[in-house]
Coordinates of N, CA and C in Angstrom, one line a residue:
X1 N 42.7 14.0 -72.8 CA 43.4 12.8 -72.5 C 44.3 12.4 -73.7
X2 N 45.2 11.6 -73.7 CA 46.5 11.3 -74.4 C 45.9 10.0 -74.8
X3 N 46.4 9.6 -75.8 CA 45.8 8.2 -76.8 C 45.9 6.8 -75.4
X4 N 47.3 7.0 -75.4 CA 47.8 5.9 -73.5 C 47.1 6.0 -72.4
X5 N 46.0 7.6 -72.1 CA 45.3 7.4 -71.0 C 43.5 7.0 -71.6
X6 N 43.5 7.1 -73.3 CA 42.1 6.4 -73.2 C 42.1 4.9 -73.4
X7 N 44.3 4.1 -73.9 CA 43.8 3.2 -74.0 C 43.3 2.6 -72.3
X8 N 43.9 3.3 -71.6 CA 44.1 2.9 -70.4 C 42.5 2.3 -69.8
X9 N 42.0 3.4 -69.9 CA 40.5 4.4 -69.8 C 39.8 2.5 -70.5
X10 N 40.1 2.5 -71.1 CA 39.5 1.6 -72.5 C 39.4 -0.2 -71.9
X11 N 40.9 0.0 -71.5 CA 40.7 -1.4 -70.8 C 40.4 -1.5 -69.4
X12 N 40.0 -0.1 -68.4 CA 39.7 -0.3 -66.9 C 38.4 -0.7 -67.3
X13 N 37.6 0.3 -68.0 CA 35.9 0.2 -68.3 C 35.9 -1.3 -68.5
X14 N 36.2 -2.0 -69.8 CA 35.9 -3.5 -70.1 C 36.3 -4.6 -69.0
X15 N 37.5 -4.0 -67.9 CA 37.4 -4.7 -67.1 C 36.8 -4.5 -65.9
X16 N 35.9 -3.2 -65.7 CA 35.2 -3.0 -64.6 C 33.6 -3.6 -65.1
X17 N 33.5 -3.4 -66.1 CA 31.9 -3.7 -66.7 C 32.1 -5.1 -67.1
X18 N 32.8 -5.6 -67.3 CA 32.7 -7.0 -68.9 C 31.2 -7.4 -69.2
X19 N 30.9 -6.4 -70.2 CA 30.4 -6.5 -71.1 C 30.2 -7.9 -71.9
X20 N 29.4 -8.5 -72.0 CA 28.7 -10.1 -72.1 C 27.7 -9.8 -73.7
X21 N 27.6 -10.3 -74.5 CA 26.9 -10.3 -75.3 C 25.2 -10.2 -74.8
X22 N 24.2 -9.8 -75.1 CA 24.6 -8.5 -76.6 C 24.9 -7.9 -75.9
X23 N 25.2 -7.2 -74.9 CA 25.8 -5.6 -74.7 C 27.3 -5.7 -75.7
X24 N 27.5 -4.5 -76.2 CA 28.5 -4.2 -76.9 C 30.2 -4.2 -76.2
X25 N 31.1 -4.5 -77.1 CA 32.0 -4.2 -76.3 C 32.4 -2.9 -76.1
X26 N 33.5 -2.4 -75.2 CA 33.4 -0.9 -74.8 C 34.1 -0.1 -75.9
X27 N 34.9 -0.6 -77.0 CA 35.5 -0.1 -77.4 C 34.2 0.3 -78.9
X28 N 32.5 -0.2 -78.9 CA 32.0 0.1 -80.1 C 30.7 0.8 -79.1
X29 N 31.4 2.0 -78.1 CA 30.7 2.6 -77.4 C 31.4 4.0 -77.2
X30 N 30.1 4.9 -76.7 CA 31.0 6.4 -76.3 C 31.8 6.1 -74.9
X31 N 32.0 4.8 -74.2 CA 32.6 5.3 -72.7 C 33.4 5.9 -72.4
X32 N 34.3 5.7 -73.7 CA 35.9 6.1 -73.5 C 36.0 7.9 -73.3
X33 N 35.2 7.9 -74.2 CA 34.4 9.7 -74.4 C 33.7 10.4 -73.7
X34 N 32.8 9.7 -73.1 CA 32.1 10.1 -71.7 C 32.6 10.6 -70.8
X35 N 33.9 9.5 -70.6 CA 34.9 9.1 -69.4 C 35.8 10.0 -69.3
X36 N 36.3 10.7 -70.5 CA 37.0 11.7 -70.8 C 36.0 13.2 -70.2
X37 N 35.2 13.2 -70.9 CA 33.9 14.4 -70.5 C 33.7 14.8 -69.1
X38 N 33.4 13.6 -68.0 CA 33.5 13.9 -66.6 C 34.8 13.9 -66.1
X39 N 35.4 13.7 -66.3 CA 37.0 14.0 -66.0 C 37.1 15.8 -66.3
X40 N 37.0 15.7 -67.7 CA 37.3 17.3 -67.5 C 36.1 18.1 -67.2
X41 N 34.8 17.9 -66.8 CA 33.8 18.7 -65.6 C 34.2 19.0 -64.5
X42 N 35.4 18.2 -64.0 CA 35.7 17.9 -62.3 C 36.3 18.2 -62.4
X43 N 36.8 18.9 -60.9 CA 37.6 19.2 -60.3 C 39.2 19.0 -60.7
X44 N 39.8 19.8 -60.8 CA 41.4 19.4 -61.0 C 42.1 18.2 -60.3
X45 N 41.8 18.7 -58.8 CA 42.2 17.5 -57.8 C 41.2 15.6 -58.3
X46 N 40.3 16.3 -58.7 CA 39.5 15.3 -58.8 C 39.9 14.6 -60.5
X47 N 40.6 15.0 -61.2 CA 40.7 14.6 -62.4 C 42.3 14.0 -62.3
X48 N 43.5 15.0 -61.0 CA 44.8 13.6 -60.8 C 44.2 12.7 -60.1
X49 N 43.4 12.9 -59.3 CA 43.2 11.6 -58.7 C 43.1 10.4 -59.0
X50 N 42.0 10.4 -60.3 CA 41.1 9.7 -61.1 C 42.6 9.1 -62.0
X51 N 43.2 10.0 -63.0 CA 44.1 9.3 -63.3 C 45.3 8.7 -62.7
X52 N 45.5 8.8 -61.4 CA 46.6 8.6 -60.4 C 45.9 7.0 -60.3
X53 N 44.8 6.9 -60.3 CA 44.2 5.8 -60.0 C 44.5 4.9 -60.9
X54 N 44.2 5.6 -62.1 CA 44.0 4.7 -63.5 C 45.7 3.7 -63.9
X55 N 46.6 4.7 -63.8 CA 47.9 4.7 -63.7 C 48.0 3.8 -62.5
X56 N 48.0 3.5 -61.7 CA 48.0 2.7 -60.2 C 47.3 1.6 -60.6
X57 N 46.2 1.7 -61.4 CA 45.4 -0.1 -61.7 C 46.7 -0.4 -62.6
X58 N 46.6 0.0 -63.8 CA 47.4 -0.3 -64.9 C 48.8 -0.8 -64.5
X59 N 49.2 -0.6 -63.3 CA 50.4 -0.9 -62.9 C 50.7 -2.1 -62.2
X60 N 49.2 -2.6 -62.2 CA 49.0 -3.2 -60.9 C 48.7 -3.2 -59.6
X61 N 48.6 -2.5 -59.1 CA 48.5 -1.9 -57.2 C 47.6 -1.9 -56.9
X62 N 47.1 -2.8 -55.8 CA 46.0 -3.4 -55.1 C 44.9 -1.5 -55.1
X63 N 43.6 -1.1 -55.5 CA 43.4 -0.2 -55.1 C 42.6 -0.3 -53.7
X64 N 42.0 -1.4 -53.4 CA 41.1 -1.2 -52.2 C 40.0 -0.6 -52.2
X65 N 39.5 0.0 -51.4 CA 38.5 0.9 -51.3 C 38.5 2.1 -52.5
X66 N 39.7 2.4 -52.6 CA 39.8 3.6 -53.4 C 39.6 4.0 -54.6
X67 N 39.2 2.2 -55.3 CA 38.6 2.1 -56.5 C 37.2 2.5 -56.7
X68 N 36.4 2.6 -56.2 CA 35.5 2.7 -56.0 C 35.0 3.8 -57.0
X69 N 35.5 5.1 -56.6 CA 35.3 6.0 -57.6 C 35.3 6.1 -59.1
X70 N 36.9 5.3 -59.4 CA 37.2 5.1 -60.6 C 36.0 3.9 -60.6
X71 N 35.5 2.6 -60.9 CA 34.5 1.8 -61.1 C 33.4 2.6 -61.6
X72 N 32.7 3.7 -60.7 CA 31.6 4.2 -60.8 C 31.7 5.2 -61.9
X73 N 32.8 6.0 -62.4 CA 32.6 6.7 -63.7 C 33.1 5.5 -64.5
X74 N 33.5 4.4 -64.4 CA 33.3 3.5 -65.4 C 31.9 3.1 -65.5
X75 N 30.9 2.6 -65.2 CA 29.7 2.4 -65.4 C 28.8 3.1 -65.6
X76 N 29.1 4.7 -65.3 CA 28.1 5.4 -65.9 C 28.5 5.4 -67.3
X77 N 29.8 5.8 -67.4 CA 30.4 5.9 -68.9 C 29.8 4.9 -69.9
X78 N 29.4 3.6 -69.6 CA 29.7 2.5 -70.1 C 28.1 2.7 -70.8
X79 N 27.0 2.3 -69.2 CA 25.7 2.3 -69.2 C 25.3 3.6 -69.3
X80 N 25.8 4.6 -70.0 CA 25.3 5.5 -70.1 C 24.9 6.1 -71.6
X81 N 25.8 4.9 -72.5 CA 25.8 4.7 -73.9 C 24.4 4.9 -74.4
X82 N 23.9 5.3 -75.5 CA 22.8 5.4 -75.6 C 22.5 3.6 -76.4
X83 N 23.5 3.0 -77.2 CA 23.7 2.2 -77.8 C 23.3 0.7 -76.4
X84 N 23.7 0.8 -75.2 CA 23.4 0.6 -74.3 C 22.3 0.6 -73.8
X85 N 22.2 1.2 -73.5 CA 20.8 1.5 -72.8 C 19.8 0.9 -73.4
X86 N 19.7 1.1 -75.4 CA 18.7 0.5 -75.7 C 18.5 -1.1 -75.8
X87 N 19.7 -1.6 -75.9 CA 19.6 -3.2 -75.6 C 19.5 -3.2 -74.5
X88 N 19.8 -3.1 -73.3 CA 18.7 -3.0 -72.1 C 17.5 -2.7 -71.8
X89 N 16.8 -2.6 -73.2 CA 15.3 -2.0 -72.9 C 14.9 -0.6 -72.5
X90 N 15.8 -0.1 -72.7 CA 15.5 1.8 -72.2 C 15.6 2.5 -73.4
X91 N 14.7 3.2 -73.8 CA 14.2 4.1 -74.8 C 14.2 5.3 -74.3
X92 N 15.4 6.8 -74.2 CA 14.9 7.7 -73.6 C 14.4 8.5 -74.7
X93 N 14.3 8.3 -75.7 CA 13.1 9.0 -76.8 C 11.8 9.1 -76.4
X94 N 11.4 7.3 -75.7 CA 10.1 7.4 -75.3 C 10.0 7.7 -74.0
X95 N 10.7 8.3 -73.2 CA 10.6 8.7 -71.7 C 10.4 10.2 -72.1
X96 N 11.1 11.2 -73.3 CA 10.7 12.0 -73.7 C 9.5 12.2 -74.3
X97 N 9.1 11.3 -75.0 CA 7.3 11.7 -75.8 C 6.3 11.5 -74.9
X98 N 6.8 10.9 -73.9 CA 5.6 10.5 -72.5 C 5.6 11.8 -71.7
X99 N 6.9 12.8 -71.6 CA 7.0 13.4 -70.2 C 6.0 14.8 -71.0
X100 N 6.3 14.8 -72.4 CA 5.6 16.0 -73.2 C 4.1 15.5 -73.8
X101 N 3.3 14.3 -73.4 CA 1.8 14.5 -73.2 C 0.8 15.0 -71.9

C-alpha cells in the first residue's frame, strides 16, 4: 500500500471503530498493518475491491450494503491489536499457558 492508501486505511478504521478511551487510538495500533496484511492474503479481485471501496468512502459515496466488508477488516484489524485486546481483558499468553497444561 502507498502512504495515501494507509492514510486512507487510517482514517476508515478510526471511523469505523471510534475508539473511546482507554482503547487506543488507531493510529498507536498495528491496524493499519494488519489491514495491509489481509489485503495482500486475498484475492486480487478481492484486494481492488476493498480499495475501490476505500477510494469510494473517501470520496464520499453512499456505500450501502457494500460496506460491510470493508467495516469488518476494519475491526478485526483494529481488535485484533494485541495492545487491544489486552485492555479488553484478553490475555492470549494466558489462553496459551492454559491450552499447554
Amino acid at each position: 500500500m502507498r502512504s495515501r492508501e494507509r492514510a486512507l486505511v487510517e482514517r476508515y478504521v478510526e471511523q469505523a471503530v471510534a475508539p473511546a478511551p482507554p482503547l487506543p487510538a488507531v493510529a498507536r495500533t498495528d491496524a493499519v498493518a494488519a489491514f495491509e496484511a489481509q489485503l495482500a492474503a486475498g484475492p486480487r479481485l478481492n484486494r481492488l475491491a476493498i480499495r475501490a471501496l476505500l477510494l469510494a468512502h473517501a470520496a464520499g459515496l453512499p456505500l450501502g450494503p457494500a460496506r460491510e466488508p470493508l467495516r469488518a477488516i476494519a475491526h478485526i484489524s483494529y481488535y485484533g491489536d494485541l495492545g487491544v485486546m489486552r485492555t479488553l481483558g484478553y490475555d492470549p499468553d494466558a489462553v496459551v499457558r492454559r491450552a499447554r497444561v
